[in-house]
mmCIF file of the C-alpha atoms, coordinates in Angstrom:
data_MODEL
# 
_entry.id   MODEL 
# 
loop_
_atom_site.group_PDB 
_atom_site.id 
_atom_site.type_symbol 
_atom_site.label_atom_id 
_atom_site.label_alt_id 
_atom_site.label_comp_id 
_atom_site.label_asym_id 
_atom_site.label_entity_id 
_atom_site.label_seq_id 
_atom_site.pdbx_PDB_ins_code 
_atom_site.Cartn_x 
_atom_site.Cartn_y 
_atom_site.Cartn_z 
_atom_site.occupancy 
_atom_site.B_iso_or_equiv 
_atom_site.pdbx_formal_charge 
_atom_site.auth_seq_id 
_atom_site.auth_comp_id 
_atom_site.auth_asym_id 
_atom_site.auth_atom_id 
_atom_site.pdbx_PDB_model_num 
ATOM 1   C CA . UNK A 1 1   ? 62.038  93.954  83.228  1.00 0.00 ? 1   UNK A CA 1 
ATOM 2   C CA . UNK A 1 2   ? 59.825  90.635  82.447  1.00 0.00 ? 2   UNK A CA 1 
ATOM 3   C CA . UNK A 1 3   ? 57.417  90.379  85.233  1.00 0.00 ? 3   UNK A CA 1 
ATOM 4   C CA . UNK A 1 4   ? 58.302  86.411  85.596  1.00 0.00 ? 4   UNK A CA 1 
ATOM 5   C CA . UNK A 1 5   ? 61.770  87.917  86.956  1.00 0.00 ? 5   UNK A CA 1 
ATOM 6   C CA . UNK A 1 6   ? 60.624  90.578  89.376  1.00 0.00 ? 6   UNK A CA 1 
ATOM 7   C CA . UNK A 1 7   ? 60.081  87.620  91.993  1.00 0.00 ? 7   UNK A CA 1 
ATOM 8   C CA . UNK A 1 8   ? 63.825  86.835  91.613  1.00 0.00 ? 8   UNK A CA 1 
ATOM 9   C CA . UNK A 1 9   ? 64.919  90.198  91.605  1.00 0.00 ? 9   UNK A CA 1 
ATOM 10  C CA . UNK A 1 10  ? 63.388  90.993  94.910  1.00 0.00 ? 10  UNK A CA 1 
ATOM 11  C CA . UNK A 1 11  ? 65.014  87.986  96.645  1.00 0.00 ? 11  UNK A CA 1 
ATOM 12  C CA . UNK A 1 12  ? 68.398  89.135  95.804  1.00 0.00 ? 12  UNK A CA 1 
ATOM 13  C CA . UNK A 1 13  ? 67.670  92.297  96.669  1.00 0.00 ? 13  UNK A CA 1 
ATOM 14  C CA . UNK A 1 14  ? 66.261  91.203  100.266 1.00 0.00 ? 14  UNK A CA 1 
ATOM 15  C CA . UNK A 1 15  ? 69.497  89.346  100.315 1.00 0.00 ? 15  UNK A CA 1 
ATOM 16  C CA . UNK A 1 16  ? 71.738  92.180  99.581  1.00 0.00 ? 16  UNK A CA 1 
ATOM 17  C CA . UNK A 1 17  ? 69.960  94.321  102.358 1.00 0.00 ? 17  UNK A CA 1 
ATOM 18  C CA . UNK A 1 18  ? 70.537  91.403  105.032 1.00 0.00 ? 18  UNK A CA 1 
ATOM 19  C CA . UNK A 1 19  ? 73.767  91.307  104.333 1.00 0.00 ? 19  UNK A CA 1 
ATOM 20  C CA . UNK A 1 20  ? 74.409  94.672  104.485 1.00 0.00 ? 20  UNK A CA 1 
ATOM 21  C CA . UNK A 1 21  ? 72.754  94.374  107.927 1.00 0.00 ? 21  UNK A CA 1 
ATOM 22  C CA . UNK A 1 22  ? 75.270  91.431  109.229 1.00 0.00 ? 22  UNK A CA 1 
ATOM 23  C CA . UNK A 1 23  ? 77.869  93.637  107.939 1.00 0.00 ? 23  UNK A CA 1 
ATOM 24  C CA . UNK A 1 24  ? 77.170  96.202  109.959 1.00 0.00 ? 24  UNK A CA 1 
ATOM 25  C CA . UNK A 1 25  ? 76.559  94.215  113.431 1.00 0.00 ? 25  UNK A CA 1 
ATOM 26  C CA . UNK A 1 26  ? 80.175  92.560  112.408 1.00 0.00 ? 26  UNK A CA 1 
ATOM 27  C CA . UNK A 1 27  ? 81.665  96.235  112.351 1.00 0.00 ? 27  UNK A CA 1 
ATOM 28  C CA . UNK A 1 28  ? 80.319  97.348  115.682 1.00 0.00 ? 28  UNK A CA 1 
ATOM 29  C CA . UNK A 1 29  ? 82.249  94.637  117.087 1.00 0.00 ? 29  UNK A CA 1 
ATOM 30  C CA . UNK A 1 30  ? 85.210  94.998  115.289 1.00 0.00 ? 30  UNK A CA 1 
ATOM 31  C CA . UNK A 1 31  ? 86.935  97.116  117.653 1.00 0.00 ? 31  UNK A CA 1 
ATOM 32  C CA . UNK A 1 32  ? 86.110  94.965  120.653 1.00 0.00 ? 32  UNK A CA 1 
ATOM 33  C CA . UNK A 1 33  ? 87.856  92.168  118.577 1.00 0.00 ? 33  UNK A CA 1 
ATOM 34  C CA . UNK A 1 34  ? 90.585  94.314  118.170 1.00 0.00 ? 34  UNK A CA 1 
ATOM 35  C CA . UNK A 1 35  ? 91.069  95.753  121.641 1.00 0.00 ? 35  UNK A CA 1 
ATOM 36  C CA . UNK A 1 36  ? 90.923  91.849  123.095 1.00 0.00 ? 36  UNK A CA 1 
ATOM 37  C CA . UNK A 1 37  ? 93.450  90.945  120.543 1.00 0.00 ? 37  UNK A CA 1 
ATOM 38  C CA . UNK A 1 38  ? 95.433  93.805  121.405 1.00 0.00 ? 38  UNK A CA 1 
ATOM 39  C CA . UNK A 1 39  ? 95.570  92.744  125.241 1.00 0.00 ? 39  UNK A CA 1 
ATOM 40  C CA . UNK A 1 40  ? 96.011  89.409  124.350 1.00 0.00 ? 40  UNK A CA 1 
ATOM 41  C CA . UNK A 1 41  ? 99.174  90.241  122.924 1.00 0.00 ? 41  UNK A CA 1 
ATOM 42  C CA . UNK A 1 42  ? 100.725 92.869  125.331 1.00 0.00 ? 42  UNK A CA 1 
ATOM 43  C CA . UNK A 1 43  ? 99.838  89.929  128.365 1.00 0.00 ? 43  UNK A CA 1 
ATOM 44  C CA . UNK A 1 44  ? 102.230 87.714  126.784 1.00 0.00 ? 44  UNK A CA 1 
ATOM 45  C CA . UNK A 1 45  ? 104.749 89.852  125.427 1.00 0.00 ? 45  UNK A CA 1 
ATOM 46  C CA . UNK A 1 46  ? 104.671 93.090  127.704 1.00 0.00 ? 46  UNK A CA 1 
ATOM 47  C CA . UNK A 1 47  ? 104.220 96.549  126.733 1.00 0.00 ? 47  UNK A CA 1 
ATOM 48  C CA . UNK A 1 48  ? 107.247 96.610  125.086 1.00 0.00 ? 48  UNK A CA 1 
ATOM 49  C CA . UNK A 1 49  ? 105.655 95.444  122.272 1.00 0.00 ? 49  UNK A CA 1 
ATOM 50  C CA . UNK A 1 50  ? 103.273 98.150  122.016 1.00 0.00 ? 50  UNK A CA 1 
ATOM 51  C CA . UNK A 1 51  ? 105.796 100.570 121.455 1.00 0.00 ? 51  UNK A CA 1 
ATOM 52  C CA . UNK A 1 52  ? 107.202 98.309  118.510 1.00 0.00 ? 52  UNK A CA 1 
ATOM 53  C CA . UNK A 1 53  ? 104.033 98.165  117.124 1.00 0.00 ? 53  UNK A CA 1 
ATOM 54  C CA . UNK A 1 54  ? 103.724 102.023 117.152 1.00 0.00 ? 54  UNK A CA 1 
ATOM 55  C CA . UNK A 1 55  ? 106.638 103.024 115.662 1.00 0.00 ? 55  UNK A CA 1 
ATOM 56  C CA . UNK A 1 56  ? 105.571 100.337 112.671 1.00 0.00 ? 56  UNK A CA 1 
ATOM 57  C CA . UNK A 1 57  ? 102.461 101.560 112.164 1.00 0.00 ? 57  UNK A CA 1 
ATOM 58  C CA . UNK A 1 58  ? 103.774 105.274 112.546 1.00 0.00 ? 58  UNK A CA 1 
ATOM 59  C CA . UNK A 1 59  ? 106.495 104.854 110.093 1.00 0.00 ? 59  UNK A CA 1 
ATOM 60  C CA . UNK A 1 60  ? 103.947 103.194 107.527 1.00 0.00 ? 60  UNK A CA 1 
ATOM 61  C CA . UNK A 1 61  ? 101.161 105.418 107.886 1.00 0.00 ? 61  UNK A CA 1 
ATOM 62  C CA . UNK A 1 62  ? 103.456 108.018 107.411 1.00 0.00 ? 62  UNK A CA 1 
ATOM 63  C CA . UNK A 1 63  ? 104.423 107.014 104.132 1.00 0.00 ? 63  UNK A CA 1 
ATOM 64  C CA . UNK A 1 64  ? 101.084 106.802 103.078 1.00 0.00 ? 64  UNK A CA 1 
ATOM 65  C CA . UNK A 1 65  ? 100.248 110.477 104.167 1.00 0.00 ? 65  UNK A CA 1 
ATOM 66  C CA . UNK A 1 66  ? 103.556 111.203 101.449 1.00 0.00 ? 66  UNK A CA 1 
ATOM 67  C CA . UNK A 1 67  ? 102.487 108.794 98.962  1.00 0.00 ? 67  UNK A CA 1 
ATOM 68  C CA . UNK A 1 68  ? 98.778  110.343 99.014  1.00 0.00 ? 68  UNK A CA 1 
ATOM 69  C CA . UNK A 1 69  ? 100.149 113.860 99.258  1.00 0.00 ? 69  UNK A CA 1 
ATOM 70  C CA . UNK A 1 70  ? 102.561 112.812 95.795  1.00 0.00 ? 70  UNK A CA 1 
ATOM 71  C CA . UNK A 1 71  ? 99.633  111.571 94.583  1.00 0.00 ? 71  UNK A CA 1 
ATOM 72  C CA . UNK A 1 72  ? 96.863  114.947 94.893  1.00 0.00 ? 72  UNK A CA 1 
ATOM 73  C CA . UNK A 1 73  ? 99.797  117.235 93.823  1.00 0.00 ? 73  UNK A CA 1 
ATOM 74  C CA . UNK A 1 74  ? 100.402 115.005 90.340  1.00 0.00 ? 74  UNK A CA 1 
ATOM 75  C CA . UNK A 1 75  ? 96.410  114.737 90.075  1.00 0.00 ? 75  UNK A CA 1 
ATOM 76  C CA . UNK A 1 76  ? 96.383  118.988 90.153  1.00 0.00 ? 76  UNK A CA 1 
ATOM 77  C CA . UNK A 1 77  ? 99.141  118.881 87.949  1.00 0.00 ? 77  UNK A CA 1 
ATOM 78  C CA . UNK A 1 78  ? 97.398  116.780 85.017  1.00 0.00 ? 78  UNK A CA 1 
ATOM 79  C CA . UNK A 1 79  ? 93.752  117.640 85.916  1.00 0.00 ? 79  UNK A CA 1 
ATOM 80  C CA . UNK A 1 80  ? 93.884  121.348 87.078  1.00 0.00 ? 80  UNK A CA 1 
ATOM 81  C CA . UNK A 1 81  ? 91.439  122.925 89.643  1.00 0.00 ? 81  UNK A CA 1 
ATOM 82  C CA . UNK A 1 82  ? 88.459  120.097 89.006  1.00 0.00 ? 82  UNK A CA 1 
ATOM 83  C CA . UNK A 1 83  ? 90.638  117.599 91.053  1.00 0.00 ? 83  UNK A CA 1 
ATOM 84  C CA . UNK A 1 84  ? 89.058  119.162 94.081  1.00 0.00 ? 84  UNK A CA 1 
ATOM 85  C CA . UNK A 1 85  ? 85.712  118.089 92.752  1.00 0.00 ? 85  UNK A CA 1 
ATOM 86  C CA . UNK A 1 86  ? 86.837  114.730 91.952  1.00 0.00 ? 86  UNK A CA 1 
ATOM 87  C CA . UNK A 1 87  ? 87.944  114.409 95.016  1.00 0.00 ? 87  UNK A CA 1 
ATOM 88  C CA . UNK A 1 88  ? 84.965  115.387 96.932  1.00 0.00 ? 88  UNK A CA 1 
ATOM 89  C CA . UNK A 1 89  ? 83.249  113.137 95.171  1.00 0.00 ? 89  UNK A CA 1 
ATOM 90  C CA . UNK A 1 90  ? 85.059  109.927 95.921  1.00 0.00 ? 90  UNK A CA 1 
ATOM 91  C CA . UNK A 1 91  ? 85.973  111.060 99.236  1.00 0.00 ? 91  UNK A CA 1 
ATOM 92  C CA . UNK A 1 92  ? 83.534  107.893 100.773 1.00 0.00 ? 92  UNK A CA 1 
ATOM 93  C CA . UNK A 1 93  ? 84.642  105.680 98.559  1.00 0.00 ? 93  UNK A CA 1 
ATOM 94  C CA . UNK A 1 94  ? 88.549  106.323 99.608  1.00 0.00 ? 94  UNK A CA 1 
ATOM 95  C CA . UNK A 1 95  ? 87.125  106.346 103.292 1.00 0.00 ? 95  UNK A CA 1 
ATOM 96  C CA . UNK A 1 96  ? 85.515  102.871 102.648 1.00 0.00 ? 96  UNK A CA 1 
ATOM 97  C CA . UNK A 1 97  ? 88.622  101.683 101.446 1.00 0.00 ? 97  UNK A CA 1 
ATOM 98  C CA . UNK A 1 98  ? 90.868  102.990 104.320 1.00 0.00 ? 98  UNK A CA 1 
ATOM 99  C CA . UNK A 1 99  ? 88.536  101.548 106.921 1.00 0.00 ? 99  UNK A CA 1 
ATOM 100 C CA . UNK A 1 100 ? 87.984  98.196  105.798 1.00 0.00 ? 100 UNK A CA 1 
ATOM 101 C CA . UNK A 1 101 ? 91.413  97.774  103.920 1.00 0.00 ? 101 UNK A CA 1 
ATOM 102 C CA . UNK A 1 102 ? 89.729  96.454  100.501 1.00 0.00 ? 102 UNK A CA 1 
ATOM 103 C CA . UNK A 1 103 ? 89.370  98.763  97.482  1.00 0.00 ? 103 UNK A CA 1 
ATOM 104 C CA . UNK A 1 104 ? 87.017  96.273  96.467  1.00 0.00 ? 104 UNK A CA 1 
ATOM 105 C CA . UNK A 1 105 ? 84.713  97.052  98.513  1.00 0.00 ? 105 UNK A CA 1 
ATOM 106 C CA . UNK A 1 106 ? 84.405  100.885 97.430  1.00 0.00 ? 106 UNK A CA 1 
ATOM 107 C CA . UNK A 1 107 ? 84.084  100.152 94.249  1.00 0.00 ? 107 UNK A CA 1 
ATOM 108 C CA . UNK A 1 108 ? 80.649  100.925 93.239  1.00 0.00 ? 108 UNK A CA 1 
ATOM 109 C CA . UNK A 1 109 ? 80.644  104.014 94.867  1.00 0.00 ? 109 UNK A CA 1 
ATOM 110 C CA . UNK A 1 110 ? 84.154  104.819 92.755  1.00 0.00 ? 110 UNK A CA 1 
ATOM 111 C CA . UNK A 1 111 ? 82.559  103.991 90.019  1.00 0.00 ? 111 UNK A CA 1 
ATOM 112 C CA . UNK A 1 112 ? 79.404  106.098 90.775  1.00 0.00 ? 112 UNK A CA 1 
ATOM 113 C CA . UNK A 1 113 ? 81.749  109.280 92.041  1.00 0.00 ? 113 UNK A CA 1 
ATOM 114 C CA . UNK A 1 114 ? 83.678  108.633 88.294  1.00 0.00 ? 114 UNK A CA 1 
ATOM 115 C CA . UNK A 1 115 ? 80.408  109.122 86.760  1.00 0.00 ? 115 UNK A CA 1 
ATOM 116 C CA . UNK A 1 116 ? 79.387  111.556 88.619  1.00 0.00 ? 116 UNK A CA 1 
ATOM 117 C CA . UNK A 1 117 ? 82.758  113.556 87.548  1.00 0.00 ? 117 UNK A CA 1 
ATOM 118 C CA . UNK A 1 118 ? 81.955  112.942 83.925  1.00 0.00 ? 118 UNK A CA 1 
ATOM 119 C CA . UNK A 1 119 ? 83.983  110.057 82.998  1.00 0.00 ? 119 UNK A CA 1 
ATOM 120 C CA . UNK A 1 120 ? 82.629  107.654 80.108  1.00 0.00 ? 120 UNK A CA 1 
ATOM 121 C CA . UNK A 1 121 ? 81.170  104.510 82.427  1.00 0.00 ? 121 UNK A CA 1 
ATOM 122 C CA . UNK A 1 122 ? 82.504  102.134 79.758  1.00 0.00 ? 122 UNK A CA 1 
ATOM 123 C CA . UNK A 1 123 ? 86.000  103.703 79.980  1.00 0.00 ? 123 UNK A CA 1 
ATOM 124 C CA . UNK A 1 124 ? 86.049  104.017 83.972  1.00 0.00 ? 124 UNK A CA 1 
ATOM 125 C CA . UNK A 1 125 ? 84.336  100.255 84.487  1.00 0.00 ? 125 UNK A CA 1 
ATOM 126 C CA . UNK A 1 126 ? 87.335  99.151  82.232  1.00 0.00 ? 126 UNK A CA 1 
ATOM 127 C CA . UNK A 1 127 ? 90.350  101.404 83.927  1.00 0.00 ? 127 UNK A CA 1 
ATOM 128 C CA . UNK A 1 128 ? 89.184  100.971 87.535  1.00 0.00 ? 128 UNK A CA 1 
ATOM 129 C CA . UNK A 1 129 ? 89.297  97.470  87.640  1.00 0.00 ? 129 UNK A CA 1 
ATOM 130 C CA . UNK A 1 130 ? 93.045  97.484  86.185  1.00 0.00 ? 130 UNK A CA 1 
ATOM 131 C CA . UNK A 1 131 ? 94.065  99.966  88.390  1.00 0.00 ? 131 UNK A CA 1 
ATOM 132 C CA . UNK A 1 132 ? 92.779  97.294  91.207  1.00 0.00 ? 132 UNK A CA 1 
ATOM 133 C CA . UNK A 1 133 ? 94.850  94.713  89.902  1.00 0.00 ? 133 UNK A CA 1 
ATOM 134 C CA . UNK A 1 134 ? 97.772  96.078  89.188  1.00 0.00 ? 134 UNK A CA 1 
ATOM 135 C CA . UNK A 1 135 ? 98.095  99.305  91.196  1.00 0.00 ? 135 UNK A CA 1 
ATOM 136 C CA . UNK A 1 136 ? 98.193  98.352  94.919  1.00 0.00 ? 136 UNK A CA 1 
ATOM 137 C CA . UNK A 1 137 ? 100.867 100.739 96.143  1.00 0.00 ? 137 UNK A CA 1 
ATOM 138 C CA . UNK A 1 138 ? 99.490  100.544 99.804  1.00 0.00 ? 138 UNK A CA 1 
ATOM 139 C CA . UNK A 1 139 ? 99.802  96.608  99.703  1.00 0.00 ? 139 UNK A CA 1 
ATOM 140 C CA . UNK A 1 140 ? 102.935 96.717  98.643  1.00 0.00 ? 140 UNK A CA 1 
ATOM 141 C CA . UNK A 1 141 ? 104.109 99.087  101.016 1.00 0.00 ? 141 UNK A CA 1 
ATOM 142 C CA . UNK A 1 142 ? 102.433 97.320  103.625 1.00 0.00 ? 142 UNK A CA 1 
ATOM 143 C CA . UNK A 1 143 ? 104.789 94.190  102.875 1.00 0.00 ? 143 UNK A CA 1 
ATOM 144 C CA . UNK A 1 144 ? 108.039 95.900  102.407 1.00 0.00 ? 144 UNK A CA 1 
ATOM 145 C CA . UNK A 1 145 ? 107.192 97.727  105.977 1.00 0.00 ? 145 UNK A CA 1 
ATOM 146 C CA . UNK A 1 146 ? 105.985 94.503  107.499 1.00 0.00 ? 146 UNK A CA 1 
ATOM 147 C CA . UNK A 1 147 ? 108.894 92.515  105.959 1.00 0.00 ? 147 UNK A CA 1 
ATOM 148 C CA . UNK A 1 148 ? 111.420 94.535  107.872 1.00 0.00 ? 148 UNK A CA 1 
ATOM 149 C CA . UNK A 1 149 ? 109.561 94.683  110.872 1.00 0.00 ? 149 UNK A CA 1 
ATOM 150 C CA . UNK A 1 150 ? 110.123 91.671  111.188 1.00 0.00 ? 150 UNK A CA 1 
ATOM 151 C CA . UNK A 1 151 ? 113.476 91.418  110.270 1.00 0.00 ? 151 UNK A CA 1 
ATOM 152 C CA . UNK A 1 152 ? 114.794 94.079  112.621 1.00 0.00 ? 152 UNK A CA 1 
ATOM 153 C CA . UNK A 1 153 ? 112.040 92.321  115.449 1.00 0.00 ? 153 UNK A CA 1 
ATOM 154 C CA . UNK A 1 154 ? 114.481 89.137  114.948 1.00 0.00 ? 154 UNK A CA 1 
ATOM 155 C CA . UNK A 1 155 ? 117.783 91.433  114.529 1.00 0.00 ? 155 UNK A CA 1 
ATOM 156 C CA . UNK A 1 156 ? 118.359 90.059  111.272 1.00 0.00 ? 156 UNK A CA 1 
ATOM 157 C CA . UNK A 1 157 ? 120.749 92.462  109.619 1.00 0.00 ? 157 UNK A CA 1 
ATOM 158 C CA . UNK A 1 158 ? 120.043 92.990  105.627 1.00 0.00 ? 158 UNK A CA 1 
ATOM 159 C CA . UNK A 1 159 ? 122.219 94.964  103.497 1.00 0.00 ? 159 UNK A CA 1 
ATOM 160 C CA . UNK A 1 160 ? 120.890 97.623  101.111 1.00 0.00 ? 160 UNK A CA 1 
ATOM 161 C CA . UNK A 1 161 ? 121.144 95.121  98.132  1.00 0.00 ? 161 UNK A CA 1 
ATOM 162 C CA . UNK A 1 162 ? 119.194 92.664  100.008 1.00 0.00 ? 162 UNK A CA 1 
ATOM 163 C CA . UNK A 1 163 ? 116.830 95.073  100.681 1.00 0.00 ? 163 UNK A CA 1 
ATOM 164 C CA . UNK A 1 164 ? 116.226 96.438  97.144  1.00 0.00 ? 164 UNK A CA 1 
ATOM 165 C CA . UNK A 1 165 ? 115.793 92.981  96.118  1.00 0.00 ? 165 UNK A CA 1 
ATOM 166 C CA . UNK A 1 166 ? 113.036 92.320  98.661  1.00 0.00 ? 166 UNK A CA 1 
ATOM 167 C CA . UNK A 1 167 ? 111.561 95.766  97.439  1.00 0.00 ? 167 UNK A CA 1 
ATOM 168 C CA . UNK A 1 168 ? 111.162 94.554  93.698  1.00 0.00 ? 168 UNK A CA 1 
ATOM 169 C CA . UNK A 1 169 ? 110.227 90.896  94.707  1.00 0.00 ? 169 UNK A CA 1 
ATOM 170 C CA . UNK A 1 170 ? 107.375 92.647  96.853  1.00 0.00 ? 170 UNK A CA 1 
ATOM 171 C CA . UNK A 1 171 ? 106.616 94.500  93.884  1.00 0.00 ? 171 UNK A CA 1 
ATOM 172 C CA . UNK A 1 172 ? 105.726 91.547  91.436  1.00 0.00 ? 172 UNK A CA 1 
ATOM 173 C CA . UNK A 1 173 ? 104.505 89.657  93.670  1.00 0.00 ? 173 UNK A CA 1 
ATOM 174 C CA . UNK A 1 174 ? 102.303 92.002  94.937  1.00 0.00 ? 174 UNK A CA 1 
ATOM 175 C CA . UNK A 1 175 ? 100.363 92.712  92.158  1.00 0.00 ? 175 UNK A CA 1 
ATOM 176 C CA . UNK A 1 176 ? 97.970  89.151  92.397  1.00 0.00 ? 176 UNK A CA 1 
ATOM 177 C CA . UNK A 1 177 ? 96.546  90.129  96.082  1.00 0.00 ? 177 UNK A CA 1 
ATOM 178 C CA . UNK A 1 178 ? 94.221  92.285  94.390  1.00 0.00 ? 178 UNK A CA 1 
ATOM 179 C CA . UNK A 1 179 ? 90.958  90.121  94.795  1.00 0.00 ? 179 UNK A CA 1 
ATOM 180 C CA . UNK A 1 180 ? 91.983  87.675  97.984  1.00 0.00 ? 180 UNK A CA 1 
ATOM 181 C CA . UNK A 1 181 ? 91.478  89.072  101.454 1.00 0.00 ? 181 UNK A CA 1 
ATOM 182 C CA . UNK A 1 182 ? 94.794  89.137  103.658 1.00 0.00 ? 182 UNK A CA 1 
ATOM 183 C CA . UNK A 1 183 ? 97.021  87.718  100.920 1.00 0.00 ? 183 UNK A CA 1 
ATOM 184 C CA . UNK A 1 184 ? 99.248  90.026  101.253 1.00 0.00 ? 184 UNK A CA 1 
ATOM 185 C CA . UNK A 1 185 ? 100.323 88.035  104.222 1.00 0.00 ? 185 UNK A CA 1 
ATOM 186 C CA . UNK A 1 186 ? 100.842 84.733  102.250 1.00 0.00 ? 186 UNK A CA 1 
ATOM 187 C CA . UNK A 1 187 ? 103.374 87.336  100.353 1.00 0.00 ? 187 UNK A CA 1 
ATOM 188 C CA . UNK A 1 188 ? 104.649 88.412  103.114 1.00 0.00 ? 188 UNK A CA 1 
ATOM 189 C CA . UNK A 1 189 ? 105.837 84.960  104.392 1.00 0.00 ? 189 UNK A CA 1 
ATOM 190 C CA . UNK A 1 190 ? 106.692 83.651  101.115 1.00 0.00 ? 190 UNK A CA 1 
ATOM 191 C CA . UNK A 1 191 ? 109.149 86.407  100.567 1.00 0.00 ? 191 UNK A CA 1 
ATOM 192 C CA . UNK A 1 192 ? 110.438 86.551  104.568 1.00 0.00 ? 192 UNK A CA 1 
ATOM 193 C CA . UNK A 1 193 ? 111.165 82.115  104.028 1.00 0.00 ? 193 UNK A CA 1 
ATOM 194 C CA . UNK A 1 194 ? 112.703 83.483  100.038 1.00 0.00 ? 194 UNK A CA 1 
ATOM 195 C CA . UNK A 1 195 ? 115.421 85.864  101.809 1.00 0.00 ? 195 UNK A CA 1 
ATOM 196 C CA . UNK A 1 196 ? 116.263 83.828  104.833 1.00 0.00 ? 196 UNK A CA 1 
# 
């Protein structure tokens, strides 16, 4: 490195760290934003709601436990016995991801895990960010889930035809959230205002 840059390259670096830093105070509040929002909501609405908002988020996780269990069993099928490495090595990446609802934000440490498992860097820095872009299964269940919620919330009754439909307009419409925070709600309301 040119010694004219190393000036530069310690700013951004010093940057990066504070960041990191406001990052973290931001997360150790997060849950008191989230309890007071939480209260917020079951003041005006009762705790009826709460149990609405349960079986939602019970019914959705729950097809993400399937979807992830589909998705180790194919990866033993096609990789063998080493998937257990590869996933013990982008186990904090995948808890990243969970936690703060972005892939984006796990992936360097996907991409370091990849390397780690032996995968060419120019082939997994190309793949990866694909996969991002075009493979968000948990968004789009997210909006199908959500969608209905809300439908059923407002006793609007669908048919099954209606419903596939809103399944495979989720689908392609799904698949340009992969960069923008929360615009899978924009989605969402665009396709709830689409089917009435």
């Amino acid at each position: 490195m040119p010694e004219r840059s190393k000036p530069i390259m310690s700013l951004i670096d010093d940057l990066a760290h504070i960041m990191l830093k406001v990052t973290g105070y931001v997360m150790l509040f997060a849950p008191i934003a989230v309890w007071a929002a939480i209260m917020a909501t079951v003041s005006k609405n009762g705790l009826g709601v709460l149990w609405k908002l349960i079986v939602f988020m019970g019914g959705f996780y729950l097809s993400l436990l399937i979807l992830w269990g589909i998705l180790v069993a194919v990866g033993f099928i096609v990789i063998g016995p080493r998937y257990s490495h590869l996933l013990r090595l982008i186990r904090e990446p995948l808890m990243i991801a969970f936690s703060t609802a972005s892939s984006e934000a796990a992936y360097p440490k996907t991409l370091e895990g990849l390397n780690k498992f032996g995968a060419s860097s120019r082939i997994s820095a190309f793949v990866l960010p694909l996969g991002y872009s075009f493979n968000l299964d948990g968004t789009m269940m997210y909006c199908t889930f959500a969608s209905i919620f809300i439908a059923q919330t407002y006793h609007i009754e669908m048919s099954l035809g209606t419903q596939l439909a809103m399944l495979a307009t989720l689908m392609i419409t799904s698949k340009g959230v992969a960069g923008v925070p929360r615009a899978s709600l924009v989605v969402i309301a665009s396709t709830l205002s689409q089917f009435g």
